[in-house]
CSV table of C-alpha atoms in Angstrom, one decimal:
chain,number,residue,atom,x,y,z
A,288,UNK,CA,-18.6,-19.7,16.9
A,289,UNK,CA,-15.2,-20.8,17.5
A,290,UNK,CA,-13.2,-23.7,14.9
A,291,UNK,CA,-15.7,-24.5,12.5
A,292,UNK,CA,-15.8,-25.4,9.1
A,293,UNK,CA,-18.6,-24.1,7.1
A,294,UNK,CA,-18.1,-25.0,3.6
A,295,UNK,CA,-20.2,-26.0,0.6
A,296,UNK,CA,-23.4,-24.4,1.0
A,297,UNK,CA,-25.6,-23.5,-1.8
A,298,UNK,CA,-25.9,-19.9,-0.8
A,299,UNK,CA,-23.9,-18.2,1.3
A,300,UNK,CA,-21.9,-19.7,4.2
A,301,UNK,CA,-22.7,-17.6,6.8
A,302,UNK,CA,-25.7,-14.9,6.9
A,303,UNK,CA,-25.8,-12.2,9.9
A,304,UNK,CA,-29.1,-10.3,9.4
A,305,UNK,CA,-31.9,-8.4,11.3
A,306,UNK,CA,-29.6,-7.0,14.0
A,307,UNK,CA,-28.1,-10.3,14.3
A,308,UNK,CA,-24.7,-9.9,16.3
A,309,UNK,CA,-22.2,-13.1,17.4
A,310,UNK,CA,-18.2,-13.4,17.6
A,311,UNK,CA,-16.8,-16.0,14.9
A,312,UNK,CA,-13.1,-16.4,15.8
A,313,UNK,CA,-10.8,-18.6,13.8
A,314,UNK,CA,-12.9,-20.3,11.5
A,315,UNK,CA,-12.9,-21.8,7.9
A,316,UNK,CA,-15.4,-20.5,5.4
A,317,UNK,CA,-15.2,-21.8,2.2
A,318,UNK,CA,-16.3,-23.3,-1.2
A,319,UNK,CA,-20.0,-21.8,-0.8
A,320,UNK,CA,-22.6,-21.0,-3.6
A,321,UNK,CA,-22.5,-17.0,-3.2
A,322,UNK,CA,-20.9,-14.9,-0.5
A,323,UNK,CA,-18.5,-16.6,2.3
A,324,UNK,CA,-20.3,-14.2,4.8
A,325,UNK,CA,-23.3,-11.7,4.3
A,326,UNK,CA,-24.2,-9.0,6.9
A,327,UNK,CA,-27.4,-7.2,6.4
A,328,UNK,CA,-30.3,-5.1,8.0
A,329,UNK,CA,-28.6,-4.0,11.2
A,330,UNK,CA,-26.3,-7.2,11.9
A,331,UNK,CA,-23.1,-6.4,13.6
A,332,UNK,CA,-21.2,-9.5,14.1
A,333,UNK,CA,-17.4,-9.7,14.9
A,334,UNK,CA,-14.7,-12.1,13.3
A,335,UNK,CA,-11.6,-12.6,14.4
A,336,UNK,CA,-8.9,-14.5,12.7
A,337,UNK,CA,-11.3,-16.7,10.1
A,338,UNK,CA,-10.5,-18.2,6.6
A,339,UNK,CA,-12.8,-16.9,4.0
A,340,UNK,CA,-12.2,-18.2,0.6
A,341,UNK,CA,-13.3,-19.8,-2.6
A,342,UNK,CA,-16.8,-18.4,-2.5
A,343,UNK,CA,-19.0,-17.7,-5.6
A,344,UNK,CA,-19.9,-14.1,-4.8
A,345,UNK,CA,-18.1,-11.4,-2.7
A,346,UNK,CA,-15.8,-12.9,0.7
A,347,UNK,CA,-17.6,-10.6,2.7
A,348,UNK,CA,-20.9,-8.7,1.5
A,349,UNK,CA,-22.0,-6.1,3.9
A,350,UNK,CA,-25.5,-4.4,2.8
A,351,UNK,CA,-28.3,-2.8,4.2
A,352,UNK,CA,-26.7,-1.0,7.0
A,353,UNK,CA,-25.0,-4.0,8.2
A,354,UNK,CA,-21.6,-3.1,10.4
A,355,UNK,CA,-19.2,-5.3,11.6
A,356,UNK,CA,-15.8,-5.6,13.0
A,357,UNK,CA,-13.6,-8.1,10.9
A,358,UNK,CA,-10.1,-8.1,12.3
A,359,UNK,CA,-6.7,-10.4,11.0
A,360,UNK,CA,-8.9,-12.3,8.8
A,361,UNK,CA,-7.8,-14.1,5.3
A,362,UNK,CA,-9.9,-13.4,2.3
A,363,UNK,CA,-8.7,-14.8,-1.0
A,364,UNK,CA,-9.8,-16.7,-4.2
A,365,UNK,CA,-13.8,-15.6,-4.3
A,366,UNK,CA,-15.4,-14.8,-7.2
A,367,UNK,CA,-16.0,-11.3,-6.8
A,368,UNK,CA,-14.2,-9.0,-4.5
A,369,UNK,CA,-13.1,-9.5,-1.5
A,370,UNK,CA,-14.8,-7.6,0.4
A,371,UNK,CA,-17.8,-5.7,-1.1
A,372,UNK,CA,-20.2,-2.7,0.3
A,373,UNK,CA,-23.4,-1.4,-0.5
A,374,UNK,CA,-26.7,0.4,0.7
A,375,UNK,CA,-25.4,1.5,3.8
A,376,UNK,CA,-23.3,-0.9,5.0
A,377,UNK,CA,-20.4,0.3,6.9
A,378,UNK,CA,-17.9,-2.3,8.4
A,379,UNK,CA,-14.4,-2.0,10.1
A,380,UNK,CA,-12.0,-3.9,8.8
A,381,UNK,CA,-8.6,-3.8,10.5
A,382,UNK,CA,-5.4,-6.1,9.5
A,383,UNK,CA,-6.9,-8.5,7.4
A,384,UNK,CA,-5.0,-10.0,4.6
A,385,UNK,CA,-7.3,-9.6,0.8
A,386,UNK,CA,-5.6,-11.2,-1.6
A,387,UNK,CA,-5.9,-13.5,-5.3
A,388,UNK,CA,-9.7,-12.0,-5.8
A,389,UNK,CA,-10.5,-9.9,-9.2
A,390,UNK,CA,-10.6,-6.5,-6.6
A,391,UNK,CA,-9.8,-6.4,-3.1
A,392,UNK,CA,-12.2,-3.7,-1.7
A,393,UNK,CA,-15.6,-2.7,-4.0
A,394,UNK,CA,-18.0,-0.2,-1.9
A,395,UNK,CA,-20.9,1.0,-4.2
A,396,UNK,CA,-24.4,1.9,-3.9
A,397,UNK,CA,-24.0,4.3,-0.8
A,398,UNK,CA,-21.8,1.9,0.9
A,399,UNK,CA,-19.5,3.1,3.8
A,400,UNK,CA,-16.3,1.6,5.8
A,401,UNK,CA,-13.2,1.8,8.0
A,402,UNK,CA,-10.2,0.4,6.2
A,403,UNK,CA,-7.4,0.0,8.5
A,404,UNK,CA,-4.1,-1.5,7.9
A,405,UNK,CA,-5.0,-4.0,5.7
A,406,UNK,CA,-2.9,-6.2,3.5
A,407,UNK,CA,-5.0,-5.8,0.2
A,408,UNK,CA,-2.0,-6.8,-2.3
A,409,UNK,CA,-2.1,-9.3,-5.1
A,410,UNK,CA,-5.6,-9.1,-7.0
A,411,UNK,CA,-6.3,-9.0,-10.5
A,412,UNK,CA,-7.7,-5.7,-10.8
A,413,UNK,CA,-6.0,-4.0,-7.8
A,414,UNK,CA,-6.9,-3.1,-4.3
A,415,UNK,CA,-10.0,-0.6,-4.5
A,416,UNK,CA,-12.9,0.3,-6.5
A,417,UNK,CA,-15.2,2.6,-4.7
A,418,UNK,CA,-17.8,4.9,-6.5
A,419,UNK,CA,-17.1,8.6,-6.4
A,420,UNK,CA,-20.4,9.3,-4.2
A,421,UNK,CA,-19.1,6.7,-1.7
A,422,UNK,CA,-15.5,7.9,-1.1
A,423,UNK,CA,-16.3,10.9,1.5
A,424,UNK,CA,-17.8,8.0,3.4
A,425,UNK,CA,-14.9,5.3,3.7
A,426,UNK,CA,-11.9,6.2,6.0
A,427,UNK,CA,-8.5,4.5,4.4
A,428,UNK,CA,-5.3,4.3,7.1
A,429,UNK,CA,-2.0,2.5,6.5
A,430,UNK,CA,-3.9,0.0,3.8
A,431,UNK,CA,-0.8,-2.1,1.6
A,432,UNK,CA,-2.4,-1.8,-1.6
């Protein structure tokens, strides 16, 4: 999926589930009833350069040991975090600019993650909130928080 506009849904925008894989490179994603994009049970999309913003719910919600590679994407103004993890999930995200949500980063619930060189300045309530039983479990490198 290359250039689209996915907007207004009353869900989600985009859901990745039951191993469900796919490249989305430089779209916009935005203005949808929950989460801006939801990987689950085994999904393992990639997005490259994409606009995720003014969701209901989470940017990104990654549950259910969903994965997924999100690189030089820009996640602001959603409801909830920016990005959010739980139940297993365990994405990479790499150089991708979080910004104006209440947190940047939650991972709860046995959530997981790479966090690499992300831009996650300029929320409400800061860059990170991560449960004590998840932070073994997430690797943080060169993050801007």
């Amino acid at each position: 999926f290359r250039r689209n506009r996915i907007h207004d849904g009353k869900q989600g925008g985009l859901f990745i589930q039951t191993n469900g894989q796919g490249t989305f490179e430089d779209n916009e994603i935005f203005g949808n009833g929950r989460s801006g994009v939801e990987v689950g049970v085994g999904g393992n999309p990639v997005f490259a350069r994409n606009s995720i913003r003014l969701g209901k719910g989470s940017g990104l919600y990654i549950h259910s040991n969903g994965q997924g590679t999100f690189e030089e994407n820009d996640i602001f103004d959603n409801a909830l975090a920016g990005v959010e993890v739980k139940e297993g999930g365990n994405p990479t995200l790499r150089r991708n600019r979080i910004h104006k949500n209440p947190r940047a980063v939650a991972v709860h619930k046995k959530g997981r993650g790479v966090f690499i060189e992300n831009d996650l300045t300029g929320n409400q309530l800061g860059a990170w909130d991560v449960d004590k039983d998840c932070l073994e479990y997430i690797r943080r490198e060169g993050n801007q928080d």
